[in-house]
mmCIF file of C-alpha atoms and ligand atoms in Angstrom:
data_model
loop_
_atom_site.group_PDB
_atom_site.id
_atom_site.type_symbol
_atom_site.label_atom_id
_atom_site.label_comp_id
_atom_site.label_asym_id
_atom_site.label_seq_id
_atom_site.Cartn_x
_atom_site.Cartn_y
_atom_site.Cartn_z
ATOM 1 C CA ALA J 19 -44.767 -57.091 58.469
ATOM 2 C CA LYS J 20 -46.436 -60.367 57.715
ATOM 3 C CA GLY J 21 -44.778 -60.363 54.381
ATOM 4 C CA ALA J 22 -41.355 -60.145 55.835
ATOM 5 C CA GLY J 23 -41.974 -62.863 58.194
ATOM 6 C CA ARG J 24 -42.844 -65.122 55.382
ATOM 7 C CA ASP J 25 -40.026 -64.426 53.413
ATOM 8 C CA ARG J 26 -37.481 -64.740 56.416
ATOM 9 C CA PHE J 27 -38.838 -68.430 56.695
ATOM 10 C CA ALA J 28 -39.153 -69.254 53.048
ATOM 11 C CA LEU J 29 -37.874 -72.812 52.448
ATOM 12 C CA PHE J 30 -38.396 -72.651 48.784
ATOM 13 C CA ASP J 31 -37.221 -70.039 46.534
ATOM 14 C CA PRO J 32 -38.642 -70.210 43.353
ATOM 15 C CA ALA J 33 -35.920 -67.886 41.475
ATOM 16 C CA MET J 34 -33.137 -69.890 43.161
ATOM 17 C CA TYR J 35 -34.495 -73.007 42.386
ATOM 18 C CA ALA J 36 -35.021 -72.119 38.738
ATOM 19 C CA GLY J 37 -31.369 -70.762 38.693
ATOM 20 C CA ILE J 38 -30.196 -74.262 40.040
ATOM 21 C CA MET J 39 -32.310 -76.117 37.533
ATOM 22 C CA ARG J 40 -31.034 -74.145 34.627
ATOM 23 C CA GLU J 41 -27.459 -74.888 35.537
ATOM 24 C CA ALA J 42 -28.061 -78.626 36.036
ATOM 25 C CA GLU J 43 -29.624 -78.548 32.537
ATOM 26 C CA GLU J 44 -26.660 -76.736 30.765
ATOM 27 C CA ARG J 45 -24.523 -78.907 32.553
ATOM 28 C CA ALA J 46 -26.256 -81.789 31.197
ATOM 29 C CA GLU J 47 -26.189 -80.146 27.765
ATOM 30 C CA VAL J 48 -22.678 -79.692 27.616
ATOM 31 C CA GLU J 49 -22.081 -83.288 28.635
ATOM 32 C CA ARG J 50 -24.472 -84.242 25.987
ATOM 33 C CA ALA J 51 -22.654 -82.163 23.503
ATOM 34 C CA LEU J 52 -19.103 -83.959 24.333
ATOM 35 C CA ALA J 53 -20.767 -87.210 23.881
ATOM 36 C CA ARG J 54 -22.167 -86.216 20.460
ATOM 37 C CA ASP J 55 -19.062 -84.661 19.344
ATOM 38 C CA GLU J 56 -20.551 -81.431 18.896
ATOM 39 C CA PHE J 57 -17.520 -79.250 19.895
ATOM 40 C CA LEU J 58 -14.843 -78.107 17.190
ATOM 41 C CA VAL J 59 -11.376 -76.485 17.061
ATOM 42 C CA HIS J 60 -10.796 -73.549 15.320
ATOM 43 C CA TYR J 61 -7.293 -72.241 14.680
ATOM 44 C CA GLN J 62 -5.945 -68.815 14.389
ATOM 45 C CA PRO J 63 -2.583 -68.141 12.889
ATOM 46 C CA ILE J 64 0.393 -66.766 14.856
ATOM 47 C CA VAL J 65 2.972 -64.983 12.467
ATOM 48 C CA ASP J 66 6.305 -63.663 12.556
ATOM 49 C CA LEU J 67 5.764 -59.992 12.759
ATOM 50 C CA PRO J 68 8.493 -58.615 10.231
ATOM 51 C CA THR J 69 7.464 -61.164 7.529
ATOM 52 C CA SER J 70 3.884 -61.954 8.561
ATOM 53 C CA ARG J 71 4.848 -65.613 7.835
ATOM 54 C CA LEU J 72 3.059 -68.245 9.719
ATOM 55 C CA ILE J 73 4.906 -69.900 12.628
ATOM 56 C CA GLY J 74 2.039 -71.574 14.478
ATOM 57 C CA VAL J 75 -1.700 -71.506 15.403
ATOM 58 C CA GLU J 76 -3.723 -70.950 18.601
ATOM 59 C CA ALA J 77 -6.474 -73.625 19.108
ATOM 60 C CA LEU J 78 -9.655 -72.217 20.013
ATOM 61 C CA VAL J 79 -12.867 -74.219 20.848
ATOM 62 C CA ARG J 80 -16.129 -73.889 19.329
ATOM 63 C CA TRP J 81 -19.552 -75.482 19.944
ATOM 64 C CA GLU J 82 -21.545 -76.384 16.887
ATOM 65 C CA HIS J 83 -24.734 -76.157 18.897
ATOM 66 C CA PRO J 84 -27.500 -78.086 16.989
ATOM 67 C CA VAL J 85 -30.087 -75.089 17.839
ATOM 68 C CA ARG J 86 -28.124 -72.124 18.385
ATOM 69 C CA GLY J 87 -25.642 -72.245 15.798
ATOM 70 C CA LEU J 88 -21.975 -71.958 16.217
ATOM 71 C CA LEU J 89 -21.084 -70.726 19.794
ATOM 72 C CA GLY J 90 -17.936 -69.091 21.014
ATOM 73 C CA PRO J 91 -16.135 -70.069 24.296
ATOM 74 C CA ASN J 92 -17.212 -67.199 26.091
ATOM 75 C CA THR J 93 -20.669 -68.687 26.140
ATOM 76 C CA PHE J 94 -19.827 -72.224 27.507
ATOM 77 C CA ILE J 95 -16.248 -72.036 28.867
ATOM 78 C CA PRO J 96 -17.257 -70.450 32.187
ATOM 79 C CA LEU J 97 -19.693 -73.128 32.920
ATOM 80 C CA ALA J 98 -17.440 -75.786 31.922
ATOM 81 C CA GLU J 99 -15.028 -74.238 34.385
ATOM 82 C CA SER J 100 -17.585 -74.148 37.373
ATOM 83 C CA THR J 101 -18.696 -77.652 36.689
ATOM 84 C CA GLY J 102 -15.348 -79.251 36.434
ATOM 85 C CA LEU J 103 -16.365 -80.507 32.558
ATOM 86 C CA ILE J 104 -13.543 -78.306 31.502
ATOM 87 C CA VAL J 105 -11.247 -81.370 32.336
ATOM 88 C CA PRO J 106 -12.777 -83.564 29.901
ATOM 89 C CA LEU J 107 -13.376 -80.856 27.211
ATOM 90 C CA GLY J 108 -9.855 -79.376 27.542
ATOM 91 C CA ARG J 109 -8.525 -83.109 27.173
ATOM 92 C CA TRP J 110 -10.572 -83.459 24.087
ATOM 93 C CA VAL J 111 -9.402 -80.129 22.504
ATOM 94 C CA LEU J 112 -5.730 -81.376 23.360
ATOM 95 C CA ARG J 113 -6.101 -84.386 21.804
ATOM 96 C CA GLN J 114 -7.684 -82.842 18.691
ATOM 97 C CA ALA J 115 -5.034 -80.158 18.242
ATOM 98 C CA CYS J 116 -2.225 -82.738 18.615
ATOM 99 C CA GLU J 117 -4.058 -84.894 16.159
ATOM 100 C CA GLN J 118 -4.476 -81.963 13.778
ATOM 101 C CA LEU J 119 -0.620 -81.283 13.893
ATOM 102 C CA ALA J 120 0.349 -84.799 13.236
ATOM 103 C CA ARG J 121 -1.760 -84.409 9.893
ATOM 104 C CA TRP J 122 -0.242 -81.313 9.170
ATOM 105 C CA ARG J 123 3.269 -82.508 9.718
ATOM 106 C CA ASP J 124 2.596 -85.615 7.508
ATOM 107 C CA GLU J 125 0.971 -83.550 4.668
ATOM 108 C CA PHE J 126 2.988 -80.463 4.444
ATOM 109 C CA PRO J 127 6.715 -79.867 4.672
ATOM 110 C CA ALA J 128 6.015 -76.325 5.939
ATOM 111 C CA ALA J 129 4.404 -77.514 8.738
ATOM 112 C CA ALA J 130 7.537 -79.416 10.383
ATOM 113 C CA GLY J 131 8.414 -76.284 12.504
ATOM 114 C CA ILE J 132 5.009 -74.824 13.357
ATOM 115 C CA ARG J 133 3.728 -74.983 16.975
ATOM 116 C CA VAL J 134 0.467 -75.221 18.091
ATOM 117 C CA ASN J 135 -0.903 -73.288 21.118
ATOM 118 C CA ILE J 136 -3.445 -74.740 23.577
ATOM 119 C CA ASN J 137 -5.178 -73.118 26.346
ATOM 120 C CA LEU J 138 -5.301 -74.856 29.766
ATOM 121 C CA SER J 139 -7.860 -73.324 32.184
ATOM 122 C CA ALA J 140 -6.934 -73.023 35.762
ATOM 123 C CA ARG J 141 -9.215 -75.762 36.759
ATOM 124 C CA GLN J 142 -7.426 -78.120 34.123
ATOM 125 C CA PHE J 143 -3.982 -77.069 35.665
ATOM 126 C CA GLN J 144 -5.014 -77.939 39.005
ATOM 127 C CA HIS J 145 -6.537 -81.351 37.835
ATOM 128 C CA GLU J 146 -4.416 -84.178 39.230
ATOM 129 C CA GLY J 147 -4.045 -86.061 36.021
ATOM 130 C CA LEU J 148 -3.090 -83.313 33.891
ATOM 131 C CA VAL J 149 0.572 -84.206 33.288
ATOM 132 C CA GLU J 150 0.061 -88.099 32.749
ATOM 133 C CA GLU J 151 -2.858 -86.918 29.987
ATOM 134 C CA VAL J 152 -0.463 -84.424 28.395
ATOM 135 C CA ALA J 153 2.029 -87.042 28.259
ATOM 136 C CA GLY J 154 -0.264 -89.884 26.821
ATOM 137 C CA ILE J 155 -1.629 -87.582 24.072
ATOM 138 C CA LEU J 156 1.816 -86.531 22.988
ATOM 139 C CA ALA J 157 2.719 -90.364 23.153
ATOM 140 C CA GLU J 158 -0.518 -91.250 20.999
ATOM 141 C CA THR J 159 -0.223 -88.753 18.430
ATOM 142 C CA GLY J 160 3.436 -88.883 17.971
ATOM 143 C CA VAL J 161 3.846 -85.129 18.042
ATOM 144 C CA ASP J 162 7.008 -83.431 18.685
ATOM 145 C CA PRO J 163 6.583 -81.872 22.145
ATOM 146 C CA ARG J 164 8.593 -78.942 21.254
ATOM 147 C CA GLN J 165 5.612 -77.955 18.548
ATOM 148 C CA ILE J 166 3.335 -77.794 21.493
ATOM 149 C CA VAL J 167 2.742 -74.531 23.537
ATOM 150 C CA LEU J 168 0.512 -74.592 26.647
ATOM 151 C CA GLU J 169 -1.057 -71.208 27.434
ATOM 152 C CA ILE J 170 -1.808 -70.664 31.139
ATOM 153 C CA THR J 171 -2.904 -67.523 32.733
ATOM 154 C CA GLU J 172 -1.192 -65.118 34.929
ATOM 155 C CA SER J 173 -3.763 -65.459 37.673
ATOM 156 C CA LEU J 174 -2.785 -69.183 37.807
ATOM 157 C CA LEU J 175 0.698 -68.329 38.570
ATOM 158 C CA MET J 176 -0.148 -65.603 41.044
ATOM 159 C CA GLN J 177 -1.279 -68.743 43.402
ATOM 160 C CA ASP J 178 2.371 -69.591 43.413
ATOM 161 C CA THR J 179 2.264 -72.662 45.257
ATOM 162 C CA ASP J 180 4.524 -75.535 45.650
ATOM 163 C CA SER J 181 2.197 -77.558 43.651
ATOM 164 C CA THR J 182 2.001 -74.980 40.677
ATOM 165 C CA ILE J 183 5.681 -74.885 40.641
ATOM 166 C CA GLU J 184 5.861 -78.548 40.500
ATOM 167 C CA THR J 185 3.161 -78.888 37.852
ATOM 168 C CA LEU J 186 4.985 -76.510 35.434
ATOM 169 C CA GLY J 187 8.185 -78.517 36.074
ATOM 170 C CA ARG J 188 6.730 -81.614 35.135
ATOM 171 C CA LEU J 189 4.985 -80.186 31.994
ATOM 172 C CA LYS J 190 8.445 -78.572 31.119
ATOM 173 C CA ALA J 191 9.950 -81.953 31.530
ATOM 174 C CA LEU J 192 7.885 -83.469 28.722
ATOM 175 C CA GLY J 193 9.547 -81.077 26.322
ATOM 176 C CA VAL J 194 6.427 -78.720 25.794
ATOM 177 C CA ARG J 195 6.696 -74.789 25.940
ATOM 178 C CA LEU J 196 4.821 -72.621 28.256
ATOM 179 C CA ALA J 197 3.399 -69.370 27.611
ATOM 180 C CA ILE J 198 1.748 -66.785 29.815
ATOM 181 C CA ASP J 199 -1.814 -65.749 28.371
ATOM 182 C CA ASP J 200 -2.987 -62.127 28.603
ATOM 183 C CA PHE J 201 0.114 -60.817 30.428
ATOM 184 C CA GLY J 202 0.016 -57.814 31.870
ATOM 185 C CA THR J 203 -3.642 -58.139 33.106
ATOM 186 C CA GLY J 204 -3.044 -59.901 36.544
ATOM 187 C CA TYR J 205 -1.526 -56.766 38.593
ATOM 188 C CA SER J 206 0.897 -59.493 39.875
ATOM 189 C CA SER J 207 4.191 -59.172 41.532
ATOM 190 C CA LEU J 208 6.786 -59.900 38.498
ATOM 191 C CA SER J 209 8.930 -62.012 40.590
ATOM 192 C CA TYR J 210 7.138 -65.456 39.632
ATOM 193 C CA LEU J 211 8.743 -65.016 36.268
ATOM 194 C CA LYS J 212 12.173 -65.835 37.451
ATOM 195 C CA ARG J 213 10.918 -68.793 39.533
ATOM 196 C CA PHE J 214 8.634 -70.148 36.738
ATOM 197 C CA PRO J 215 9.858 -72.174 33.893
ATOM 198 C CA VAL J 216 7.790 -70.000 31.215
ATOM 199 C CA ASP J 217 9.141 -69.470 27.486
ATOM 200 C CA ILE J 218 6.847 -67.061 26.115
ATOM 201 C CA LEU J 219 4.662 -63.863 26.912
ATOM 202 C CA LYS J 220 1.475 -63.242 25.292
ATOM 203 C CA ILE J 221 0.792 -59.518 25.564
ATOM 204 C CA ASP J 222 -3.053 -59.023 26.298
ATOM 205 C CA ARG J 223 -5.316 -57.425 23.354
ATOM 206 C CA SER J 224 -6.410 -54.891 25.888
ATOM 207 C CA PHE J 225 -2.831 -53.258 25.523
ATOM 208 C CA VAL J 226 -2.634 -53.739 21.899
ATOM 209 C CA ASP J 227 -5.850 -52.173 21.392
ATOM 210 C CA GLY J 228 -4.873 -48.439 22.689
ATOM 211 C CA ILE J 229 -1.149 -49.273 21.560
ATOM 212 C CA THR J 230 -1.225 -46.414 18.944
ATOM 213 C CA THR J 231 -3.873 -44.208 20.715
ATOM 214 C CA GLU J 232 -3.268 -44.265 24.609
ATOM 215 C CA ARG J 233 0.069 -43.369 25.812
ATOM 216 C CA GLY J 234 0.006 -45.772 28.879
ATOM 217 C CA ASP J 235 -0.851 -48.914 26.623
ATOM 218 C CA ALA J 236 2.106 -48.274 24.335
ATOM 219 C CA THR J 237 4.442 -47.734 27.296
ATOM 220 C CA LEU J 238 3.114 -51.141 28.961
ATOM 221 C CA ALA J 239 3.495 -53.039 25.674
ATOM 222 C CA GLU J 240 6.812 -51.841 25.321
ATOM 223 C CA ALA J 241 7.615 -52.589 29.033
ATOM 224 C CA VAL J 242 6.357 -56.358 28.343
ATOM 225 C CA VAL J 243 8.561 -56.640 25.233
ATOM 226 C CA GLN J 244 11.597 -55.481 27.161
ATOM 227 C CA LEU J 245 10.822 -57.633 30.093
ATOM 228 C CA GLY J 246 10.755 -60.429 27.921
ATOM 229 C CA ARG J 247 14.061 -59.662 26.003
ATOM 230 C CA ALA J 248 15.658 -59.282 29.443
ATOM 231 C CA LEU J 249 14.565 -62.728 30.672
ATOM 232 C CA GLN J 250 15.008 -64.325 27.066
ATOM 233 C CA LEU J 251 10.992 -65.065 26.600
ATOM 234 C CA GLN J 252 9.396 -64.702 23.386
ATOM 235 C CA THR J 253 6.600 -61.983 23.043
ATOM 236 C CA VAL J 254 3.589 -62.571 20.903
ATOM 237 C CA ALA J 255 1.095 -59.784 20.699
ATOM 238 C CA GLU J 256 -2.600 -60.770 20.507
ATOM 239 C CA GLY J 257 -5.451 -59.031 18.863
ATOM 240 C CA ILE J 258 -3.849 -57.020 15.993
ATOM 241 C CA GLU J 259 -6.137 -55.456 14.039
ATOM 242 C CA THR J 260 -4.644 -52.717 12.108
ATOM 243 C CA ALA J 261 -1.568 -52.015 10.126
ATOM 244 C CA GLU J 262 -0.673 -49.282 12.624
ATOM 245 C CA GLN J 263 -0.684 -51.614 15.631
ATOM 246 C CA TRP J 264 1.396 -54.082 13.713
ATOM 247 C CA SER J 265 4.197 -51.388 12.925
ATOM 248 C CA THR J 266 4.272 -50.140 16.368
ATOM 249 C CA LEU J 267 4.539 -53.511 17.851
ATOM 250 C CA GLN J 268 7.566 -54.155 15.480
ATOM 251 C CA SER J 269 9.126 -50.957 16.160
ATOM 252 C CA LEU J 270 8.863 -52.114 20.092
ATOM 253 C CA GLY J 271 10.683 -55.456 19.117
ATOM 254 C CA CYS J 272 7.630 -57.774 19.676
ATOM 255 C CA GLU J 273 8.549 -60.777 17.470
ATOM 256 C CA PHE J 274 5.332 -62.547 17.173
ATOM 257 C CA GLY J 275 1.643 -61.851 16.789
ATOM 258 C CA GLN J 276 -1.830 -62.699 15.873
ATOM 259 C CA GLY J 277 -4.839 -60.737 15.064
ATOM 260 C CA TYR J 278 -7.741 -60.315 12.870
ATOM 261 C CA LEU J 279 -5.453 -58.170 10.477
ATOM 262 C CA PHE J 280 -3.554 -61.444 9.716
ATOM 263 C CA ALA J 281 -6.504 -63.874 10.196
ATOM 264 C CA ARG J 282 -9.511 -64.744 12.179
ATOM 265 C CA PRO J 283 -9.784 -68.113 13.741
ATOM 266 C CA GLY J 284 -10.796 -70.553 11.362
ATOM 267 C CA ALA J 285 -11.175 -74.479 10.379
ATOM 268 C CA ALA J 286 -8.034 -76.339 10.150
ATOM 269 C CA GLU J 287 -8.588 -76.760 6.180
ATOM 270 C CA ALA J 288 -7.567 -72.632 6.071
ATOM 271 C CA ILE J 289 -4.307 -73.684 7.939
ATOM 272 C CA SER J 290 -3.742 -76.388 5.518
ATOM 273 C CA SER J 291 -4.040 -74.031 2.221
ATOM 274 C CA ILE J 292 -1.632 -71.692 3.943
ATOM 275 C CA LEU J 293 0.879 -74.668 4.757
ATOM 276 C CA GLY J 294 0.152 -75.914 1.192
ATOM 277 C CA ASP J 295 1.198 -72.531 -0.481
ATOM 278 C CA ALA J 296 4.165 -72.049 1.566
ATOM 279 C CA ARG J 297 7.598 -72.211 0.340
ATOM 280 C CA VAL J 298 9.908 -74.121 2.249
HETATM 281 P P1 LIG C 2 -7.807 -66.065 24.433
HETATM 282 O O1 LIG C 2 -7.016 -67.329 25.129
HETATM 283 O O2 LIG C 2 -7.274 -64.589 24.858
HETATM 284 O O3 LIG C 2 -7.979 -65.955 22.896
HETATM 285 C C1 LIG C 2 -7.756 -65.050 22.032
HETATM 286 C C2 LIG C 2 -9.228 -64.649 21.694
HETATM 287 O O4 LIG C 2 -9.040 -63.337 20.773
HETATM 288 C C3 LIG C 2 -10.023 -65.635 20.704
HETATM 289 O O5 LIG C 2 -11.256 -65.516 21.193
HETATM 290 C C4 LIG C 2 -9.711 -64.935 19.432
HETATM 291 O O6 LIG C 2 -10.747 -65.341 18.433
HETATM 292 C C5 LIG C 2 -9.892 -63.563 19.796
HETATM 293 N N1 LIG C 2 -8.922 -62.772 18.888
HETATM 294 C C6 LIG C 2 -7.929 -63.001 18.057
HETATM 295 N N2 LIG C 2 -7.486 -62.010 17.196
HETATM 296 C C7 LIG C 2 -8.532 -61.073 17.557
HETATM 297 C C8 LIG C 2 -8.474 -59.414 16.777
HETATM 298 O O7 LIG C 2 -7.800 -59.089 16.136
HETATM 299 N N3 LIG C 2 -9.666 -58.869 17.677
HETATM 300 C C9 LIG C 2 -10.588 -59.307 18.467
HETATM 301 N N4 LIG C 2 -11.391 -58.711 19.007
HETATM 302 N N5 LIG C 2 -10.428 -60.819 19.104
HETATM 303 C C10 LIG C 2 -9.341 -61.369 18.476
HETATM 304 P P2 LIG C 2 -12.282 -66.783 21.359
HETATM 305 O O8 LIG C 2 -11.886 -67.744 20.387
HETATM 306 O O9 LIG C 2 -13.709 -66.199 21.456
HETATM 307 O O10 LIG C 2 -11.733 -67.183 22.590
HETATM 308 C C11 LIG C 2 -12.221 -66.562 23.906
HETATM 309 C C12 LIG C 2 -11.523 -67.271 24.980
HETATM 310 O O11 LIG C 2 -12.030 -68.429 25.441
HETATM 311 C C13 LIG C 2 -9.972 -67.449 24.799
HETATM 312 O O12 LIG C 2 -9.093 -66.116 25.147
HETATM 313 C C14 LIG C 2 -9.631 -68.494 25.901
HETATM 314 O O13 LIG C 2 -9.457 -67.849 27.208
HETATM 315 C C15 LIG C 2 -10.849 -69.170 25.846
HETATM 316 N N6 LIG C 2 -10.785 -70.341 25.314
HETATM 317 C C16 LIG C 2 -10.680 -70.776 23.890
HETATM 318 N N7 LIG C 2 -10.505 -71.912 23.705
HETATM 319 C C17 LIG C 2 -10.187 -72.565 24.919
HETATM 320 C C18 LIG C 2 -9.924 -74.102 25.142
HETATM 321 O O14 LIG C 2 -9.677 -74.811 24.292
HETATM 322 N N8 LIG C 2 -9.705 -74.212 26.455
HETATM 323 C C19 LIG C 2 -9.758 -73.375 27.411
HETATM 324 N N9 LIG C 2 -9.428 -73.723 28.834
HETATM 325 N N10 LIG C 2 -10.026 -71.988 27.107
HETATM 326 C C20 LIG C 2 -10.652 -71.664 25.935
HETATM 327 CA CA1 LIG C 3 -4.928 -67.975 24.609
HETATM 328 CA CA1 LIG C 4 -5.037 -64.240 25.260
HETATM 329 CA CA1 LIG C 5 -6.947 -61.855 25.829
#
């Protein structure tokens, strides 16, 4: 009983304290990494499924950690989200990707029509200055806004507030395109698709995974493709790893795809060599 009493009135919880300290340290580390330019952007090809020709790339952030090596976004994006650091980090990714697109465009005729997809997190989307920042980066880098695709998640659209609709409309007015990422994972009502000015649906990797083995996954993937067609949206399948998945998606009528079968995300130079080889 004595022990319980002591617990109840404990003002100092060492475990909680350690947790708070760790979070503060991690936050400071991400801030330092931004200042020291330790982040980099990898690019994964997006291809036209029938021909496997490159039609664009998705920008995916990485952290070149001085001690832990190259880190994927799953190790730091959640922290960046919860601390708000995703706003400056996301702005940095956007600028990098646009600058890279401008270099490709200047160097390779084949880059004239490619698109660069950039992920926007919910926190970034809700950040007040977002639209002005996107407009500013487009103007500074001189890229054609039609070559930029902003990927947003379904859960963001499910919030369906006036300000969501307003922000989407203002982004569209800049000339960029909008894609719904991880489509099909949000259990949402589909009615928002009619209201929101989106252009592209990305079929989540979890459906592509089971497309040749699980009937339910194939049915869902097919439903997304047909929905896309009915609403005149493009469909992009993500996470294509096998030739069977590739051909199944084609037979379902999916236009575009990305995945390890075609290429893993890599440095900008890997895309440059594809663009250099391409005949135009
Ligand atoms: P995502 O947007 O769904 O990106 C696709 C993820 O699938 C990437 O993981 C990519 O490397 C991986 N992938 C691509 N093809 C295949 C495949 O064939 N098989 C498998 N198993 N995986 C494949 P990555 O780069 O680790 O990124 C993870 C997530 O981190 C992204 O998921 C995205 O939600 C987030 N993320 C990445 N970069 C950014 C960014 O700049 N800003 C924000 N807000 N989020 C980002
Ligand atoms: Ca994405
Ligand atoms: Ca995705
Ligand atoms: Ca996904």
